[in-house]
Amino acid sequence: MKQPSTSNKLDILDFFDNRSGVRSQFEPYFLSREQWADCLGIGRTTIWRWEQKIVRLVIAILQEYQTGHDYLDNYQRFILAAIYALKNGYVESGRKMSNDEVKSYLRKKRTSLTREQFENWRSNYDNQSYRP
């Protein structure tokens, strides 16, 4: 399969915008890690590893993510879905990223991946979808 060129880089929020029904996955309700893993089509231990080896090592994201709860809120699911997209090559250069590359990406994008920016992204969509 041909990989997209770097001139066609897709930003993480653009990736989510281009998928129908994706925003509904980030409504304000809680899911267990097992339920979210099923939604993503991965194992629950994969989510645990991402939280241990990526989220906990990116301080700017960790402060917003707030680990240690039994259930994932909409922002936590968004961050895990972003990691999923990066690790599978769905964004940026279209190349699958290693944990270190994902951490670097999250650090670089920390100002646009805050909980506040996430909520702005969600509310902007809600406002657009109700326009006549």
GROMACS .gro file of N, CA and C in nm:
model
  396
    1MET      N    1   0.084  -0.118   0.000
    1MET     CA    2   0.000   0.000   0.000
    1MET      C    3   0.088   0.124   0.000
    2LYS      N    4   0.058   0.217  -0.086
    2LYS     CA    5   0.139   0.338  -0.098
    2LYS      C    6   0.111   0.431   0.019
    3GLN      N    7   0.217   0.480   0.081
    3GLN     CA    8   0.204   0.573   0.192
    3GLN      C    9   0.182   0.714   0.140
    4PRO      N   10   0.099   0.797   0.206
    4PRO     CA   11   0.079   0.934   0.162
    4PRO      C   12   0.207   1.014   0.177
    5SER      N   13   0.224   1.113   0.090
    5SER     CA   14   0.343   1.197   0.099
    5SER      C   15   0.329   1.294   0.215
    6THR      N   16   0.441   1.350   0.258
    6THR     CA   17   0.437   1.442   0.372
    6THR      C   18   0.366   1.572   0.336
    7SER      N   19   0.350   1.600   0.207
    7SER     CA   20   0.276   1.721   0.169
    7SER      C   21   0.127   1.707   0.198
    8ASN      N   22   0.080   1.584   0.219
    8ASN     CA   23  -0.060   1.559   0.251
    8ASN      C   24  -0.078   1.531   0.399
    9LYS      N   25   0.001   1.593   0.483
    9LYS     CA   26  -0.007   1.566   0.626
    9LYS      C   27  -0.145   1.599   0.679
   10LEU      N   28  -0.198   1.511   0.758
   10LEU     CA   29  -0.329   1.528   0.818
   10LEU      C   30  -0.310   1.550   0.967
   11ASP      N   31  -0.358   1.662   1.017
   11ASP     CA   32  -0.348   1.691   1.159
   11ASP      C   33  -0.445   1.602   1.236
   12ILE      N   34  -0.418   1.583   1.363
   12ILE     CA   35  -0.499   1.491   1.443
   12ILE      C   36  -0.646   1.533   1.449
   13LEU      N   37  -0.674   1.662   1.466
   13LEU     CA   38  -0.814   1.705   1.471
   13LEU      C   39  -0.880   1.691   1.334
   14ASP      N   40  -0.805   1.713   1.226
   14ASP     CA   41  -0.859   1.691   1.091
   14ASP      C   42  -0.894   1.545   1.072
   15PHE      N   43  -0.810   1.458   1.124
   15PHE     CA   44  -0.837   1.314   1.116
   15PHE      C   45  -0.972   1.282   1.178
   16PHE      N   46  -0.998   1.337   1.297
   16PHE     CA   47  -1.125   1.310   1.363
   16PHE      C   48  -1.241   1.378   1.290
   17ASP      N   49  -1.218   1.496   1.234
   17ASP     CA   50  -1.323   1.565   1.160
   17ASP      C   51  -1.367   1.488   1.037
   18ASN      N   52  -1.275   1.417   0.975
   18ASN     CA   53  -1.304   1.345   0.851
   18ASN      C   54  -1.370   1.210   0.872
   19ARG      N   55  -1.395   1.170   0.993
   19ARG     CA   56  -1.457   1.040   1.022
   19ARG      C   57  -1.600   1.064   1.071
   20SER      N   58  -1.696   1.012   1.001
   20SER     CA   59  -1.834   1.033   1.042
   20SER      C   60  -1.863   0.957   1.171
   21GLY      N   61  -1.936   1.020   1.258
   21GLY     CA   62  -1.974   0.956   1.383
   21GLY      C   63  -1.869   0.954   1.491
   22VAL      N   64  -1.749   1.002   1.462
   22VAL     CA   65  -1.642   0.996   1.560
   22VAL      C   66  -1.670   1.087   1.678
   23ARG      N   67  -1.722   1.205   1.654
   23ARG     CA   68  -1.746   1.297   1.765
   23ARG      C   69  -1.841   1.239   1.869
   24SER      N   70  -1.933   1.156   1.826
   24SER     CA   71  -2.026   1.098   1.922
   24SER      C   72  -1.955   1.008   2.022
   25GLN      N   73  -1.835   0.961   1.988
   25GLN     CA   74  -1.758   0.879   2.081
   25GLN      C   75  -1.699   0.961   2.195
   26PHE      N   76  -1.703   1.093   2.181
   26PHE     CA   77  -1.644   1.180   2.283
   26PHE      C   78  -1.750   1.263   2.354
   27GLU      N   79  -1.867   1.209   2.364
   27GLU     CA   80  -1.972   1.273   2.442
   27GLU      C   81  -1.940   1.255   2.590
   28PRO      N   82  -1.993   1.343   2.674
   28PRO     CA   83  -1.958   1.336   2.817
   28PRO      C   84  -2.023   1.221   2.892
   29TYR      N   85  -1.973   1.103   2.869
   29TYR     CA   86  -2.010   0.986   2.947
   29TYR      C   87  -1.883   0.905   2.972
   30PHE      N   88  -1.890   0.809   3.057
   30PHE     CA   89  -1.772   0.733   3.096
   30PHE      C   90  -1.778   0.591   3.039
   31LEU      N   91  -1.660   0.539   3.003
   31LEU     CA   92  -1.646   0.401   2.958
   31LEU      C   93  -1.531   0.338   3.034
   32SER      N   94  -1.538   0.208   3.050
   32SER     CA   95  -1.423   0.138   3.109
   32SER      C   96  -1.314   0.128   3.003
   33ARG      N   97  -1.193   0.098   3.046
   33ARG     CA   98  -1.083   0.078   2.950
   33ARG      C   99  -1.113  -0.040   2.857
   34GLU      N  100  -1.176  -0.142   2.912
   34GLU     CA  101  -1.212  -0.258   2.831
   34GLU      C  102  -1.313  -0.221   2.723
   35GLN      N  103  -1.413  -0.141   2.759
   35GLN     CA  104  -1.513  -0.097   2.661
   35GLN      C  105  -1.449  -0.011   2.552
   36TRP      N  106  -1.359   0.080   2.591
   36TRP     CA  107  -1.295   0.166   2.493
   36TRP      C  108  -1.199   0.085   2.405
   37ALA      N  109  -1.131  -0.011   2.463
   37ALA     CA  110  -1.045  -0.099   2.385
   37ALA      C  111  -1.127  -0.174   2.280
   38ASP      N  112  -1.245  -0.221   2.317
   38ASP     CA  113  -1.333  -0.288   2.222
   38ASP      C  114  -1.373  -0.194   2.108
   39CYS      N  115  -1.402  -0.068   2.141
   39CYS     CA  116  -1.439   0.031   2.039
   39CYS      C  117  -1.324   0.054   1.941
   40LEU      N  118  -1.202   0.058   1.992
   40LEU     CA  119  -1.085   0.082   1.907
   40LEU      C  120  -1.038  -0.045   1.837
   41GLY      N  121  -1.083  -0.159   1.884
   41GLY     CA  122  -1.040  -0.286   1.826
   41GLY      C  123  -0.900  -0.327   1.870
   42ILE      N  124  -0.867  -0.295   1.995
   42ILE     CA  125  -0.737  -0.330   2.052
   42ILE      C  126  -0.760  -0.400   2.186
   43GLY      N  127  -0.653  -0.445   2.248
   43GLY     CA  128  -0.663  -0.508   2.378
   43GLY      C  129  -0.661  -0.407   2.492
   44ARG      N  130  -0.724  -0.443   2.602
   44ARG     CA  131  -0.726  -0.356   2.721
   44ARG      C  132  -0.584  -0.331   2.771
   45THR      N  133  -0.497  -0.431   2.760
   45THR     CA  134  -0.359  -0.412   2.806
   45THR      C  135  -0.285  -0.312   2.719
   46THR      N  136  -0.325  -0.299   2.594
   46THR     CA  137  -0.264  -0.198   2.507
   46THR      C  138  -0.293  -0.059   2.562
   47ILE      N  139  -0.416  -0.035   2.602
   47ILE     CA  140  -0.450   0.095   2.662
   47ILE      C  141  -0.369   0.116   2.789
   48TRP      N  142  -0.358   0.015   2.871
   48TRP     CA  143  -0.279   0.027   2.994
   48TRP      C  144  -0.133   0.063   2.959
   49ARG      N  145  -0.077  -0.006   2.859
   49ARG     CA  146   0.062   0.024   2.818
   49ARG      C  147   0.076   0.167   2.768
   50TRP      N  148  -0.019   0.214   2.688
   50TRP     CA  149  -0.013   0.352   2.638
   50TRP      C  150  -0.018   0.450   2.753
   51GLU      N  151  -0.102   0.422   2.852
   51GLU     CA  152  -0.109   0.513   2.967
   51GLU      C  153   0.023   0.512   3.044
   52GLN      N  154   0.087   0.396   3.057
   52GLN     CA  155   0.211   0.384   3.132
   52GLN      C  156   0.331   0.438   3.055
   53LYS      N  157   0.338   0.409   2.925
   53LYS     CA  158   0.459   0.437   2.848
   53LYS      C  159   0.451   0.562   2.761
   54ILE      N  160   0.332   0.622   2.751
   54ILE     CA  161   0.318   0.744   2.672
   54ILE      C  162   0.257   0.856   2.756
   55VAL      N  163   0.133   0.838   2.799
   55VAL     CA  164   0.060   0.945   2.869
   55VAL      C  165   0.135   0.990   2.994
   56ARG      N  166   0.179   0.897   3.076
   56ARG     CA  167   0.247   0.933   3.201
   56ARG      C  168   0.380   1.003   3.179
   57LEU      N  169   0.435   0.994   3.057
   57LEU     CA  170   0.565   1.054   3.027
   57LEU      C  171   0.554   1.185   2.951
   58VAL      N  172   0.432   1.229   2.923
   58VAL     CA  173   0.410   1.359   2.859
   58VAL      C  174   0.336   1.444   2.961
   59ILE      N  175   0.411   1.518   3.040
   59ILE     CA  176   0.355   1.591   3.155
   59ILE      C  177   0.239   1.681   3.117
   60ALA      N  178   0.250   1.753   3.005
   60ALA     CA  179   0.142   1.844   2.965
   60ALA      C  180   0.011   1.770   2.941
   61ILE      N  181   0.019   1.650   2.885
   61ILE     CA  182  -0.101   1.569   2.862
   61ILE      C  183  -0.145   1.503   2.992
   62LEU      N  184  -0.052   1.453   3.071
   62LEU     CA  185  -0.084   1.384   3.196
   62LEU      C  186  -0.163   1.475   3.290
   63GLN      N  187  -0.127   1.603   3.297
   63GLN     CA  188  -0.197   1.695   3.386
   63GLN      C  189  -0.345   1.707   3.348
   64GLU      N  190  -0.373   1.702   3.220
   64GLU     CA  191  -0.512   1.710   3.172
   64GLU      C  192  -0.582   1.574   3.178
   65TYR      N  193  -0.506   1.469   3.156
   65TYR     CA  194  -0.560   1.334   3.144
   65TYR      C  195  -0.609   1.278   3.278
   66GLN      N  196  -0.536   1.302   3.383
   66GLN     CA  197  -0.574   1.261   3.518
   66GLN      C  198  -0.591   1.109   3.530
   67THR      N  199  -0.480   1.038   3.532
   67THR     CA  200  -0.485   0.892   3.543
   67THR      C  201  -0.533   0.849   3.681
   68GLY      N  202  -0.562   0.721   3.694
   68GLY     CA  203  -0.597   0.665   3.823
   68GLY      C  204  -0.745   0.643   3.845
   69HIS      N  205  -0.829   0.681   3.750
   69HIS     CA  206  -0.972   0.660   3.764
   69HIS      C  207  -1.011   0.528   3.697
   70ASP      N  208  -1.118   0.467   3.744
   70ASP     CA  209  -1.163   0.340   3.687
   70ASP      C  210  -1.221   0.355   3.547
   71TYR      N  211  -1.284   0.469   3.520
   71TYR     CA  212  -1.349   0.491   3.392
   71TYR      C  213  -1.286   0.606   3.316
   72LEU      N  214  -1.293   0.600   3.183
   72LEU     CA  215  -1.237   0.702   3.096
   72LEU      C  216  -1.344   0.805   3.061
   73ASP      N  217  -1.310   0.933   3.075
   73ASP     CA  218  -1.403   1.037   3.031
   73ASP      C  219  -1.380   1.065   2.883
   74ASN      N  220  -1.455   1.160   2.829
   74ASN     CA  221  -1.447   1.187   2.686
   74ASN      C  222  -1.308   1.235   2.643
   75TYR      N  223  -1.242   1.318   2.722
   75TYR     CA  224  -1.108   1.367   2.688
   75TYR      C  225  -1.006   1.253   2.690
   76GLN      N  226  -1.013   1.169   2.790
   76GLN     CA  227  -0.920   1.056   2.798
   76GLN      C  228  -0.937   0.964   2.676
   77ARG      N  229  -1.062   0.939   2.637
   77ARG     CA  230  -1.085   0.857   2.518
   77ARG      C  231  -1.028   0.925   2.394
   78PHE      N  232  -1.040   1.057   2.387
   78PHE     CA  233  -0.986   1.133   2.274
   78PHE      C  234  -0.834   1.116   2.265
   79ILE      N  235  -0.764   1.130   2.378
   79ILE     CA  236  -0.618   1.116   2.379
   79ILE      C  237  -0.579   0.974   2.337
   80LEU      N  238  -0.647   0.874   2.389
   80LEU     CA  239  -0.616   0.736   2.351
   80LEU      C  240  -0.645   0.711   2.203
   81ALA      N  241  -0.752   0.770   2.151
   81ALA     CA  242  -0.782   0.757   2.008
   81ALA      C  243  -0.676   0.827   1.924
   82ALA      N  244  -0.625   0.940   1.974
   82ALA     CA  245  -0.517   1.010   1.903
   82ALA      C  246  -0.391   0.923   1.899
   83ILE      N  247  -0.359   0.860   2.011
   83ILE     CA  248  -0.243   0.769   2.015
   83ILE      C  249  -0.266   0.654   1.916
   84TYR      N  250  -0.385   0.600   1.914
   84TYR     CA  251  -0.419   0.491   1.822
   84TYR      C  252  -0.396   0.537   1.677
   85ALA      N  253  -0.443   0.656   1.642
   85ALA     CA  254  -0.428   0.708   1.506
   85ALA      C  255  -0.281   0.730   1.471
   86LEU      N  256  -0.203   0.782   1.565
   86LEU     CA  257  -0.061   0.805   1.541
   86LEU      C  258   0.015   0.674   1.525
   87LYS      N  259  -0.014   0.579   1.610
   87LYS     CA  260   0.057   0.451   1.606
   87LYS      C  261   0.022   0.368   1.483
   88ASN      N  262  -0.095   0.396   1.424
   88ASN     CA  263  -0.138   0.321   1.305
   88ASN      C  264  -0.114   0.396   1.175
   89GLY      N  265  -0.053   0.515   1.182
   89GLY     CA  266  -0.018   0.588   1.061
   89GLY      C  267  -0.133   0.659   0.993
   90TYR      N  268  -0.239   0.692   1.067
   90TYR     CA  269  -0.354   0.759   1.008
   90TYR      C  270  -0.336   0.910   0.996
   91VAL      N  271  -0.236   0.966   1.061
   91VAL     CA  272  -0.214   1.112   1.058
   91VAL      C  273  -0.067   1.142   1.033
   92GLU      N  274  -0.041   1.270   1.021
   92GLU     CA  275   0.094   1.320   0.995
   92GLU      C  276   0.147   1.264   0.864
   93SER      N  277   0.257   1.197   0.864
   93SER     CA  278   0.319   1.152   0.738
   93SER      C  279   0.259   1.022   0.686
   94GLY      N  280   0.167   0.963   0.759
   94GLY     CA  281   0.108   0.836   0.718
   94GLY      C  282   0.193   0.717   0.757
   95ARG      N  283   0.294   0.743   0.838
   95ARG     CA  284   0.385   0.639   0.883
   95ARG      C  285   0.349   0.603   1.027
   96LYS      N  286   0.352   0.475   1.058
   96LYS     CA  287   0.324   0.432   1.196
   96LYS      C  288   0.433   0.485   1.287
   97MET      N  289   0.392   0.541   1.400
   97MET     CA  290   0.487   0.601   1.494
   97MET      C  291   0.518   0.508   1.610
   98SER      N  292   0.641   0.516   1.657
   98SER     CA  293   0.682   0.444   1.777
   98SER      C  294   0.633   0.521   1.899
   99ASN      N  295   0.645   0.460   2.016
   99ASN     CA  296   0.607   0.530   2.139
   99ASN      C  297   0.683   0.661   2.155
  100ASP      N  298   0.813   0.661   2.127
  100ASP     CA  299   0.892   0.783   2.139
  100ASP      C  300   0.845   0.891   2.042
  101GLU      N  301   0.809   0.852   1.921
  101GLU     CA  302   0.759   0.949   1.824
  101GLU      C  303   0.622   1.003   1.866
  102VAL      N  304   0.538   0.917   1.922
  102VAL     CA  305   0.408   0.962   1.971
  102VAL      C  306   0.427   1.061   2.085
  103LYS      N  307   0.516   1.031   2.178
  103LYS     CA  308   0.543   1.123   2.290
  103LYS      C  309   0.591   1.258   2.236
  104SER      N  310   0.680   1.255   2.139
  104SER     CA  311   0.731   1.379   2.079
  104SER      C  312   0.618   1.458   2.014
  105TYR      N  313   0.532   1.389   1.942
  105TYR     CA  314   0.418   1.454   1.877
  105TYR      C  315   0.327   1.518   1.982
  106LEU      N  316   0.294   1.445   2.086
  106LEU     CA  317   0.205   1.498   2.191
  106LEU      C  318   0.267   1.619   2.261
  107ARG      N  319   0.398   1.615   2.281
  107ARG     CA  320   0.466   1.730   2.342
  107ARG      C  321   0.458   1.851   2.249
  108LYS      N  322   0.480   1.827   2.121
  108LYS     CA  323   0.478   1.934   2.022
  108LYS      C  324   0.338   1.995   2.010
  109LYS      N  325   0.236   1.913   2.019
  109LYS     CA  326   0.097   1.957   2.001
  109LYS      C  327   0.026   1.986   2.134
  110ARG      N  328   0.100   1.993   2.242
  110ARG     CA  329   0.039   2.003   2.375
  110ARG      C  330  -0.058   2.120   2.388
  111THR      N  331  -0.033   2.232   2.319
  111THR     CA  332  -0.124   2.346   2.333
  111THR      C  333  -0.255   2.325   2.258
  112SER      N  334  -0.256   2.239   2.158
  112SER     CA  335  -0.381   2.214   2.086
  112SER      C  336  -0.450   2.086   2.133
  113LEU      N  337  -0.388   2.013   2.224
  113LEU     CA  338  -0.448   1.889   2.275
  113LEU      C  339  -0.485   1.898   2.423
  114THR      N  340  -0.510   2.018   2.470
  114THR     CA  341  -0.553   2.035   2.608
  114THR      C  342  -0.701   1.998   2.620
  115ARG      N  343  -0.744   1.977   2.740
  115ARG     CA  344  -0.886   1.948   2.765
  115ARG      C  345  -0.972   2.065   2.715
  116GLU      N  346  -0.926   2.188   2.739
  116GLU     CA  347  -1.002   2.306   2.695
  116GLU      C  348  -1.013   2.311   2.542
  117GLN      N  349  -0.902   2.286   2.472
  117GLN     CA  350  -0.905   2.287   2.326
  117GLN      C  351  -0.995   2.174   2.273
  118PHE      N  352  -0.990   2.061   2.340
  118PHE     CA  353  -1.076   1.949   2.302
  118PHE      C  354  -1.223   1.989   2.314
  119GLU      N  355  -1.259   2.051   2.426
  119GLU     CA  356  -1.398   2.094   2.446
  119GLU      C  357  -1.437   2.201   2.344
  120ASN      N  358  -1.344   2.292   2.311
  120ASN     CA  359  -1.371   2.392   2.207
  120ASN      C  360  -1.398   2.324   2.073
  121TRP      N  361  -1.319   2.224   2.040
  121TRP     CA  362  -1.336   2.149   1.916
  121TRP      C  363  -1.474   2.083   1.913
  122ARG      N  364  -1.512   2.022   2.022
  122ARG     CA  365  -1.645   1.959   2.030
  122ARG      C  366  -1.756   2.061   2.018
  123SER      N  367  -1.746   2.174   2.091
  123SER     CA  368  -1.853   2.273   2.088
  123SER      C  369  -1.860   2.345   1.954
  124ASN      N  370  -1.747   2.366   1.887
  124ASN     CA  371  -1.751   2.428   1.754
  124ASN      C  372  -1.828   2.340   1.657
  125TYR      N  373  -1.810   2.212   1.666
  125TYR     CA  374  -1.883   2.119   1.581
  125TYR      C  375  -2.033   2.124   1.614
  126ASP      N  376  -2.065   2.124   1.742
  126ASP     CA  377  -2.205   2.130   1.783
  126ASP      C  378  -2.272   2.256   1.730
  127ASN      N  379  -2.202   2.369   1.738
  127ASN     CA  380  -2.256   2.495   1.688
  127ASN      C  381  -2.275   2.492   1.537
  128GLN      N  382  -2.181   2.431   1.465
  128GLN     CA  383  -2.191   2.422   1.319
  128GLN      C  384  -2.303   2.329   1.276
  129SER      N  385  -2.322   2.222   1.350
  129SER     CA  386  -2.421   2.122   1.308
  129SER      C  387  -2.566   2.172   1.328
  130TYR      N  388  -2.586   2.274   1.411
  130TYR     CA  389  -2.720   2.325   1.434
  130TYR      C  390  -2.751   2.451   1.356
  131ARG      N  391  -2.658   2.494   1.272
  131ARG     CA  392  -2.685   2.615   1.192
  131ARG      C  393  -2.786   2.583   1.083
  132PRO      N  394  -2.880   2.678   1.058
  132PRO     CA  395  -2.979   2.655   0.952
  132PRO      C  396  -2.918   2.665   0.813
   0.00000   0.00000   0.00000
